[in-house]
Amino acid sequence: MMFKKWKESARTKVENIYRTIRKWIFYTKMAFLILFIIAAVLLLSWALTKVNSVRPNNTQEVPTSAQPSTPPSKKTSSQQQPKEQKKPSLESGVPQEPTQRNKPTKKNEGPTEPNTSKSRQAPLQKQEESREAPASPDSTAETNELPSPSQPEAESTERGGVRQFTLTAYPEKVQIDEQLAIDGWTYNGTVPGPVIRVKEGEQVRITLRNQIPGIGTSIHWHGIPKRNSMDGVPYVTQPPVNFGEQFVYEFTAKPAGTYIYHAHGGTLQVNKGLVGPFIIESVEPTAYPKADTEWIVGLDEMEISGEGDPPPATDGNRMDQSMMQKMMPNALLGTLDVYNVFTVNWKRDPKHVFEAKANEWVRLRLLNYGFQTHRIKVEGMKMYVTHMGGSPLPAAQPVDYAVISPFERVSVYLIGTKPGEYNMFDIDPGHSEFGMRAKVSLSPSGTLDDNKRPESLQLADPPDNAPRYQGITAGIPGPDTTEYDHVYNMDLGMTMGPGGMAWGINGVIWSSLENYKKVEPYKVRLGETIKINLFNRSPESHPMHLHGHHFRVVAINGQSIAEPWLSKDVINVKPMQRISIAFEADNPGDWLFHCHQDHHADDGLITYFSYVESRTSE
């Protein structure tokens, strides 16, 4: 009897072990199958990129009515680099740049300008309200006399007709809220950096002083088409500014709009706070009424351990990319749920209240300093998008919320009729709960009558079939009759690199700024009109940024635009989306074109345009 019981027990144990082994064999097979499917998808994507993409040396030439050109050569040894452009004088609208300012100087060696003027904030001069009628360009100017109280203004001096600023980069403890503080890098002790505010056409001189040990840095004036030597890209337009050195930037502030200044020394520098708003105010009458109040709202997100499980990401196609993240640990950070601190002007759920009066216009300047797209809604107020990328739209477009992708800028005119307490927040799930929200307070403005109403906006009336970009009509659809000198096709996607999977454009992976000359540029000549067909073959969105130029959006997903309404310097291309842009080659130099989801750029998603002197130099 004892032997029988022992035998039955042994048989049961053996069967259990056998079932466990079979279960683990099944799991192992499934794991290998999943890995095989992922590898096949990646290999297919890579193969399609190789087969279908057009490299810079295979330029799609325009019809015979356009001027022909010779495709760029692959052989960099035979490429003649463009000669240094002669610097214009002050009479041409750009200040003469002294030779010694082309190189960083030690702080005690360079000229030191006093920085003693008070902030340029001024009390609001209340605008006399006009009768309700479409705004007249002859009667109103777009001037904002009340800066956002949440953002300090950069101090400046004026000497010889030049507006002078100093930005000192140095480490500082940054308070995100009452409980959370991080070790940041700041401009003049604040994050974001102080608002640089100038008038259109002013000459500006900005001295960068680097007091951050162990790093080389620079400042890129994002969206401002300044001359090439002032673009602020280390190794491309200037040497890096190392600890204890300074560099002087001089350029003409134009055109009017909302821009960003930020470090261009790698993702880490922007992550730690080296970013700020740059506002160029119009001096000419515009088609929009003067806003009584201005709010500046910079959006950002962070990954900080111990601050809770992150909410869902907002970019890409929502697919689970955990396995792909293991294969590309530094690249896939747009769609992954990693960010758990969301901020408004680098404050989580800020205590600052954005205040305005009911029945008066507010200009909301949105700036996205982060890696994800955000959708901002303001309760209790009607919202009208008036500017994108710094440039005005032909007419305002009403929206329920404003969509803004990394390093885009969007201006929204707001107006509320009922005094009260409201919220401004990101409508994406979890983002407001994790900090991307702020209080809004509307106070009474007095009794309105027929002769005392806020000036009205002229609203766009697009056709129903008009293509749209992030909720905004991009223009009037129809044939694009422009004769382009070059049409470049760029496929954005993953490709196999020396260290594994990486990002690339037409299968070409950018290595580093130091070695940028090793990448074959897209060549253009002064005066040409260039079209770029972008196709995103990847599962992530790519906000593509062109340095030194503004471009028009001329087609979206194959639908051409006869009358483009969007003039931008950043365009967000969603997964499997096609967008065509066009620009005038009017600013000589070497200009980067890259994804501003900076992890993608760091992992290879960069190229550049290079101006050549003539056909023979190609």
Short mmCIF file of C-alpha atoms in Angstrom, two decimals, residues 41-444:
data_model
loop_
_atom_site.label_atom_id
_atom_site.label_comp_id
_atom_site.label_asym_id
_atom_site.label_seq_id
_atom_site.Cartn_x
_atom_site.Cartn_y
_atom_site.Cartn_z
CA VAL A 41 8.94 44.14 -39.87
CA LEU A 42 12.14 46.07 -39.25
CA LEU A 43 13.89 44.32 -42.14
CA LEU A 44 10.96 45.01 -44.46
CA SER A 45 10.93 48.69 -43.43
CA TRP A 46 14.66 48.89 -44.08
CA ALA A 47 14.31 47.16 -47.46
CA LEU A 48 11.47 49.46 -48.54
CA THR A 49 13.52 52.47 -47.55
CA LYS A 50 16.45 51.24 -49.64
CA VAL A 51 14.30 50.37 -52.65
CA ASN A 52 11.85 53.26 -52.75
CA SER A 53 13.74 56.19 -51.30
CA VAL A 54 15.50 58.78 -53.41
CA ARG A 55 18.96 59.80 -52.28
CA PRO A 56 20.23 63.37 -52.73
CA ASN A 57 22.19 62.25 -55.79
CA ASN A 58 18.95 61.13 -57.46
CA THR A 59 17.14 64.43 -57.51
CA GLN A 60 13.70 64.36 -59.10
CA GLU A 61 14.05 67.12 -61.66
CA VAL A 62 11.17 69.33 -62.63
CA PRO A 63 9.58 69.55 -66.08
CA THR A 64 11.50 71.18 -68.89
CA SER A 65 9.89 74.53 -68.11
CA ALA A 66 12.03 74.67 -64.97
CA GLN A 67 15.71 75.32 -64.99
CA PRO A 68 17.66 72.01 -65.17
CA SER A 69 20.38 71.17 -62.71
CA THR A 70 23.01 68.53 -62.15
CA PRO A 71 22.28 66.10 -59.29
CA PRO A 72 24.57 66.29 -56.26
CA SER A 73 27.57 63.99 -56.49
CA LYS A 74 28.21 61.25 -53.97
CA LYS A 75 31.94 61.94 -54.07
CA THR A 76 32.68 64.45 -51.39
CA SER A 77 36.27 64.72 -52.57
CA SER A 78 35.19 66.47 -55.77
CA GLN A 79 32.68 68.73 -54.06
CA GLN A 80 33.64 72.36 -53.97
CA GLN A 81 32.44 73.94 -50.76
CA PRO A 82 30.61 77.26 -51.00
CA LYS A 83 32.78 80.28 -50.42
CA GLU A 84 32.31 82.36 -47.31
CA GLN A 85 29.58 84.87 -47.89
CA LYS A 86 30.50 88.51 -47.69
CA LYS A 87 28.90 90.03 -44.61
CA PRO A 88 26.47 92.85 -45.33
CA SER A 89 26.87 96.23 -43.71
CA LEU A 90 24.48 98.02 -41.42
CA GLU A 91 23.08 99.83 -44.43
CA SER A 92 21.78 96.52 -45.78
CA GLY A 93 19.87 95.82 -42.58
CA VAL A 94 22.42 93.51 -40.92
CA PRO A 95 25.19 94.76 -38.65
CA GLN A 96 28.80 94.29 -39.70
CA GLU A 97 30.25 91.46 -37.69
CA PRO A 98 33.74 92.16 -36.30
CA THR A 99 36.25 89.40 -36.89
CA GLN A 100 36.89 88.73 -33.22
CA ARG A 101 33.25 87.83 -32.64
CA ASN A 102 33.54 84.77 -34.90
CA LYS A 103 35.35 82.89 -32.14
CA PRO A 104 34.41 82.36 -28.51
CA THR A 105 36.47 84.48 -26.16
CA LYS A 106 37.29 84.13 -22.51
CA LYS A 107 34.92 86.13 -20.37
CA ASN A 108 37.58 88.57 -19.24
CA GLU A 109 38.89 89.05 -22.78
CA GLY A 110 35.68 90.06 -24.60
CA PRO A 111 33.87 93.36 -24.45
CA THR A 112 31.65 93.66 -21.40
CA GLU A 113 28.55 95.73 -21.85
CA PRO A 114 26.68 97.08 -18.84
CA ASN A 115 23.36 95.42 -18.18
CA THR A 116 21.74 97.99 -15.98
CA SER A 117 18.43 98.84 -17.60
CA LYS A 118 15.23 97.87 -15.87
CA SER A 119 12.84 95.30 -17.27
CA ARG A 120 11.04 96.52 -20.35
CA GLN A 121 7.66 95.72 -18.86
CA ALA A 122 5.27 98.64 -19.02
CA PRO A 123 1.82 99.12 -17.56
CA LEU A 124 -0.98 98.38 -19.96
CA GLN A 125 -2.37 101.37 -21.76
CA LYS A 126 -6.00 100.36 -22.03
CA GLN A 127 -7.10 100.15 -25.65
CA GLU A 128 -10.17 102.13 -26.59
CA GLU A 129 -12.67 99.53 -27.68
CA SER A 130 -14.12 99.90 -31.13
CA ARG A 131 -17.37 98.96 -32.74
CA GLU A 132 -17.88 95.36 -33.74
CA ALA A 133 -16.44 95.07 -37.23
CA PRO A 134 -13.75 93.10 -39.00
CA ALA A 135 -10.31 94.39 -38.11
CA SER A 136 -8.82 96.86 -40.53
CA PRO A 137 -5.11 96.54 -41.28
CA ASP A 138 -4.94 100.29 -41.51
CA SER A 139 -6.38 100.93 -38.09
CA THR A 140 -4.74 98.49 -35.69
CA ALA A 141 -1.24 97.33 -34.88
CA GLU A 142 -0.32 94.05 -33.26
CA THR A 143 1.39 95.34 -30.15
CA ASN A 144 1.26 93.60 -26.79
CA GLU A 145 1.89 96.08 -24.03
CA LEU A 146 1.24 93.69 -21.14
CA PRO A 147 3.79 90.88 -20.95
CA SER A 148 2.77 87.66 -19.26
CA PRO A 149 3.31 88.12 -15.51
CA SER A 150 4.53 84.52 -15.31
CA GLN A 151 7.63 85.20 -17.41
CA PRO A 152 10.46 87.60 -16.49
CA GLU A 153 11.67 89.90 -19.26
CA ALA A 154 15.33 89.99 -20.22
CA GLU A 155 17.05 93.25 -19.32
CA SER A 156 18.75 95.15 -22.11
CA THR A 157 20.64 98.29 -22.97
CA GLU A 158 20.64 100.26 -26.18
CA ARG A 159 23.88 101.56 -27.65
CA GLY A 160 24.42 102.95 -31.12
CA GLY A 161 21.00 101.79 -32.30
CA VAL A 162 21.68 98.21 -31.20
CA ARG A 163 19.62 96.45 -28.53
CA GLN A 164 22.05 94.51 -26.29
CA PHE A 165 21.34 91.52 -24.06
CA THR A 166 23.47 89.18 -21.98
CA LEU A 167 22.53 85.56 -21.34
CA THR A 168 24.65 83.71 -18.80
CA ALA A 169 24.25 79.94 -18.66
CA TYR A 170 24.92 78.47 -15.23
CA PRO A 171 23.73 75.63 -12.97
CA GLU A 172 20.87 76.34 -10.59
CA LYS A 173 18.42 74.40 -8.45
CA VAL A 174 15.04 74.67 -10.22
CA GLN A 175 11.83 74.36 -8.22
CA ILE A 176 9.20 72.47 -10.23
CA ASP A 177 6.67 72.70 -7.40
CA GLU A 178 6.71 72.83 -3.61
CA GLN A 179 7.83 69.20 -3.33
CA LEU A 180 10.04 68.74 -6.40
CA ALA A 181 13.31 70.49 -7.22
CA ILE A 182 15.87 69.42 -9.81
CA ASP A 183 19.41 70.39 -10.73
CA GLY A 184 18.92 72.48 -13.84
CA TRP A 185 20.91 74.67 -16.21
CA THR A 186 19.54 78.16 -16.59
CA TYR A 187 19.83 81.36 -18.57
CA ASN A 188 20.19 84.22 -16.08
CA GLY A 189 18.92 81.99 -13.29
CA THR A 190 15.48 81.16 -14.69
CA VAL A 191 13.85 78.30 -16.58
CA PRO A 192 12.57 78.98 -19.13
CA GLY A 193 15.05 81.75 -19.79
CA PRO A 194 13.87 85.35 -19.66
CA VAL A 195 11.69 86.64 -22.50
CA ILE A 196 13.74 88.44 -25.13
CA ARG A 197 11.37 91.05 -26.55
CA VAL A 198 12.35 93.38 -29.40
CA LYS A 199 10.72 95.33 -32.21
CA GLU A 200 10.78 94.09 -35.78
CA GLY A 201 13.81 95.46 -37.61
CA GLU A 202 15.84 96.18 -34.47
CA GLN A 203 19.52 95.26 -34.48
CA VAL A 204 20.21 92.92 -31.57
CA ARG A 205 23.50 91.92 -29.97
CA ILE A 206 23.28 89.03 -27.52
CA THR A 207 26.29 87.88 -25.53
CA LEU A 208 26.26 84.25 -24.38
CA ARG A 209 28.45 83.51 -21.37
CA ASN A 210 28.97 79.87 -20.45
CA GLN A 211 29.42 79.24 -16.74
CA ILE A 212 28.48 75.55 -16.83
CA PRO A 213 31.58 73.44 -16.14
CA GLY A 214 32.41 70.63 -18.52
CA ILE A 215 30.18 71.47 -21.49
CA GLY A 216 30.46 73.29 -24.79
CA THR A 217 27.29 75.05 -25.86
CA SER A 218 25.76 77.64 -28.18
CA ILE A 219 22.39 79.32 -28.73
CA HIS A 220 20.22 78.61 -31.75
CA TRP A 221 17.64 81.30 -32.56
CA HIS A 222 14.94 78.85 -33.53
CA GLY A 223 12.72 80.05 -36.38
CA ILE A 224 14.49 83.38 -36.99
CA PRO A 225 16.05 83.45 -40.49
CA LYS A 226 19.26 85.20 -39.48
CA ARG A 227 22.50 84.98 -41.48
CA ASN A 228 24.30 81.65 -41.33
CA SER A 229 27.20 82.63 -39.08
CA MET A 230 24.71 83.54 -36.33
CA ASP A 231 22.68 80.30 -36.47
CA GLY A 232 24.30 78.90 -33.33
CA VAL A 233 25.13 75.33 -34.37
CA PRO A 234 28.45 74.07 -32.95
CA TYR A 235 30.99 72.92 -35.56
CA VAL A 236 28.68 73.98 -38.41
CA THR A 237 28.38 77.75 -37.97
CA GLN A 238 30.62 78.39 -34.94
CA PRO A 239 32.92 76.67 -32.45
CA PRO A 240 31.27 75.51 -29.23
CA VAL A 241 31.38 78.00 -26.38
CA ASN A 242 33.22 76.23 -23.60
CA PHE A 243 33.20 76.90 -19.86
CA GLY A 244 34.45 80.41 -19.11
CA GLU A 245 34.08 81.58 -22.73
CA GLN A 246 31.60 83.91 -24.38
CA PHE A 247 30.23 84.41 -27.87
CA VAL A 248 28.47 87.43 -29.36
CA TYR A 249 25.50 87.02 -31.70
CA GLU A 250 24.39 89.94 -33.88
CA PHE A 251 21.49 89.95 -36.30
CA THR A 252 18.40 91.85 -37.39
CA ALA A 253 15.23 90.85 -35.56
CA LYS A 254 12.76 89.95 -38.29
CA PRO A 255 10.12 88.99 -39.20
CA ALA A 256 7.66 89.63 -36.37
CA GLY A 257 6.54 86.51 -34.55
CA THR A 258 6.99 84.13 -31.63
CA TYR A 259 10.27 82.24 -31.60
CA ILE A 260 12.44 80.15 -29.28
CA TYR A 261 16.07 80.40 -28.28
CA HIS A 262 17.71 77.23 -27.03
CA ALA A 263 21.04 75.50 -26.57
CA HIS A 264 22.25 73.47 -29.53
CA GLY A 265 24.73 71.21 -27.78
CA GLY A 266 22.65 68.04 -27.45
CA THR A 267 19.37 66.88 -25.94
CA LEU A 268 20.66 67.06 -22.36
CA GLN A 269 21.19 70.83 -22.48
CA VAL A 270 17.59 71.56 -23.47
CA ASN A 271 16.32 68.90 -21.05
CA LYS A 272 18.01 70.68 -18.17
CA GLY A 273 16.48 74.05 -19.01
CA LEU A 274 18.52 75.97 -21.61
CA VAL A 275 15.52 77.30 -23.53
CA GLY A 276 13.44 80.47 -23.62
CA PRO A 277 10.97 82.61 -25.64
CA PHE A 278 12.04 85.22 -28.20
CA ILE A 279 9.31 87.66 -29.26
CA ILE A 280 9.63 90.07 -32.18
CA GLU A 281 6.79 92.59 -32.08
CA SER A 282 5.36 94.04 -35.27
CA VAL A 283 5.79 97.77 -35.86
CA GLU A 284 3.46 97.81 -38.86
CA PRO A 285 -0.35 97.54 -38.80
CA THR A 286 -1.61 93.95 -38.93
CA ALA A 287 -4.91 92.26 -39.72
CA TYR A 288 -5.52 91.35 -36.08
CA PRO A 289 -6.76 93.60 -33.27
CA LYS A 290 -4.47 94.61 -30.47
CA ALA A 291 -4.67 92.21 -27.55
CA ASP A 292 -5.29 93.76 -24.16
CA THR A 293 -3.39 90.98 -22.38
CA GLU A 294 -0.66 88.52 -23.32
CA TRP A 295 -0.04 85.08 -21.84
CA ILE A 296 3.20 83.21 -22.59
CA VAL A 297 2.85 79.47 -21.98
CA GLY A 298 5.81 77.13 -22.46
CA LEU A 299 5.01 73.40 -22.39
CA ASP A 300 7.38 70.64 -21.40
CA GLU A 301 7.47 67.13 -19.97
CA MET A 302 10.08 65.25 -17.94
CA GLU A 303 10.97 61.75 -16.81
CA ILE A 304 11.75 61.81 -13.08
CA SER A 305 11.95 58.65 -11.00
CA GLY A 306 9.66 58.42 -8.02
CA GLU A 307 7.03 60.78 -9.44
CA GLY A 308 4.46 58.17 -10.37
CA ASP A 309 3.64 55.93 -13.32
CA PRO A 310 3.54 57.93 -16.57
CA PRO A 311 0.30 58.56 -18.49
CA PRO A 312 -0.13 57.43 -22.11
CA ALA A 313 2.04 59.17 -24.69
CA THR A 314 0.38 61.26 -27.41
CA ASP A 315 2.51 60.79 -30.54
CA GLY A 316 2.77 57.92 -32.99
CA ASN A 317 0.24 55.17 -33.57
CA ARG A 318 -0.25 53.94 -30.00
CA MET A 319 1.31 50.55 -30.69
CA ASP A 320 3.23 48.76 -27.93
CA GLN A 321 6.87 49.52 -28.64
CA SER A 322 8.53 48.06 -25.54
CA MET A 323 10.44 45.47 -27.58
CA MET A 324 11.53 48.06 -30.13
CA GLN A 325 12.64 50.34 -27.31
CA LYS A 326 15.01 47.62 -26.14
CA MET A 327 16.47 47.50 -29.66
CA MET A 328 16.68 51.31 -29.98
CA PRO A 329 17.04 52.50 -26.37
CA ASN A 330 18.01 56.08 -27.25
CA ALA A 331 15.65 56.70 -30.14
CA LEU A 332 12.07 55.68 -29.38
CA LEU A 333 11.13 58.24 -26.75
CA GLY A 334 8.21 60.01 -28.38
CA THR A 335 5.57 57.26 -28.18
CA LEU A 336 6.78 55.51 -25.05
CA ASP A 337 5.01 56.17 -21.78
CA VAL A 338 8.05 57.46 -19.89
CA TYR A 339 7.22 61.09 -19.01
CA ASN A 340 5.60 61.53 -15.62
CA VAL A 341 6.06 65.26 -14.92
CA PHE A 342 4.23 67.74 -17.16
CA THR A 343 4.81 71.46 -16.75
CA VAL A 344 3.61 74.92 -17.69
CA ASN A 345 6.58 77.29 -17.81
CA TRP A 346 8.52 74.59 -15.96
CA LYS A 347 6.03 74.51 -13.09
CA ARG A 348 3.94 71.46 -12.30
CA ASP A 349 0.35 72.58 -11.68
CA PRO A 350 1.60 76.16 -11.23
CA LYS A 351 0.21 78.42 -8.52
CA HIS A 352 0.39 81.36 -10.91
CA VAL A 353 -3.04 82.47 -12.16
CA PHE A 354 -3.39 83.74 -15.73
CA GLU A 355 -5.60 86.81 -15.39
CA ALA A 356 -7.60 88.82 -17.89
CA LYS A 357 -10.82 90.78 -18.18
CA ALA A 358 -14.01 89.45 -19.68
CA ASN A 359 -14.88 90.77 -23.14
CA GLU A 360 -11.26 91.70 -23.89
CA TRP A 361 -8.82 89.98 -26.20
CA VAL A 362 -6.01 87.84 -24.81
CA ARG A 363 -3.13 86.70 -27.00
CA LEU A 364 -1.96 83.29 -25.84
CA ARG A 365 1.54 82.48 -27.11
CA LEU A 366 2.04 78.71 -26.87
CA LEU A 367 5.57 77.30 -27.15
CA ASN A 368 6.39 73.59 -27.01
CA TYR A 369 9.83 72.94 -25.48
CA GLY A 370 9.32 69.18 -25.12
CA PHE A 371 9.16 65.90 -27.02
CA GLN A 372 5.42 65.27 -27.30
CA THR A 373 2.45 66.89 -29.01
CA HIS A 374 0.04 68.67 -26.67
CA ARG A 375 -3.56 69.79 -27.07
CA ILE A 376 -4.35 72.86 -24.98
CA LYS A 377 -7.86 73.98 -24.07
CA VAL A 378 -8.90 77.11 -22.16
CA GLU A 379 -12.22 76.83 -20.38
CA GLY A 380 -14.67 79.73 -20.41
CA MET A 381 -13.08 81.37 -23.46
CA LYS A 382 -13.48 81.10 -27.22
CA MET A 383 -10.27 80.16 -29.01
CA TYR A 384 -9.08 81.38 -32.43
CA VAL A 385 -5.73 80.32 -33.90
CA THR A 386 -4.14 83.35 -35.59
CA HIS A 387 -0.44 82.46 -35.98
CA MET A 388 1.50 79.24 -36.56
CA GLY A 389 5.26 79.01 -36.44
CA GLY A 390 5.42 82.71 -35.75
CA SER A 391 3.71 83.67 -39.02
CA PRO A 392 0.16 85.05 -39.19
CA LEU A 393 -2.67 83.17 -40.86
CA PRO A 394 -4.65 85.10 -43.51
CA ALA A 395 -7.65 84.97 -41.15
CA ALA A 396 -8.38 83.52 -37.72
CA GLN A 397 -9.63 79.94 -37.38
CA PRO A 398 -11.87 78.91 -34.46
CA VAL A 399 -10.82 75.79 -32.54
CA ASP A 400 -11.92 73.86 -29.47
CA TYR A 401 -8.27 73.36 -28.50
CA ALA A 402 -4.86 74.20 -29.92
CA VAL A 403 -2.54 71.41 -31.11
CA ILE A 404 1.20 72.06 -30.82
CA SER A 405 4.08 69.67 -31.57
CA PRO A 406 7.69 69.84 -30.38
CA PHE A 407 9.25 73.28 -30.90
CA GLU A 408 6.28 74.67 -32.74
CA ARG A 409 4.75 77.97 -31.68
CA VAL A 410 1.04 78.70 -31.94
CA SER A 411 -0.70 81.98 -31.12
CA VAL A 412 -4.32 81.87 -30.05
CA TYR A 413 -6.66 84.82 -29.54
CA LEU A 414 -8.95 84.21 -26.56
CA ILE A 415 -12.05 85.99 -25.37
CA GLY A 416 -14.49 85.18 -22.57
CA THR A 417 -17.76 86.87 -21.79
CA LYS A 418 -18.49 85.50 -18.32
CA PRO A 419 -16.24 86.43 -15.36
CA GLY A 420 -15.14 83.51 -13.22
CA GLU A 421 -12.45 80.97 -12.43
CA TYR A 422 -11.47 78.53 -15.18
CA ASN A 423 -8.72 76.12 -16.20
CA MET A 424 -6.17 75.93 -19.01
CA PHE A 425 -5.05 72.34 -19.52
CA ASP A 426 -3.82 69.60 -21.85
CA ILE A 427 -6.79 67.45 -22.84
CA ASP A 428 -4.62 64.36 -23.45
CA PRO A 429 -5.31 61.63 -20.86
CA GLY A 430 -3.22 62.07 -17.74
CA HIS A 431 -1.26 65.12 -18.86
CA SER A 432 -3.21 67.66 -16.86
CA GLU A 433 -3.35 65.32 -13.86
CA PHE A 434 0.45 65.11 -14.00
CA GLY A 435 0.85 68.88 -14.01
CA MET A 436 0.08 70.45 -17.41
CA ARG A 437 -2.68 72.77 -16.23
CA ALA A 438 -3.05 76.28 -14.85
CA LYS A 439 -5.68 78.53 -13.35
CA VAL A 440 -7.43 81.22 -15.41
CA SER A 441 -9.31 84.11 -13.86
CA LEU A 442 -11.64 86.45 -15.78
CA SER A 443 -12.66 89.61 -13.97
CA PRO A 444 -15.56 91.89 -14.94
#
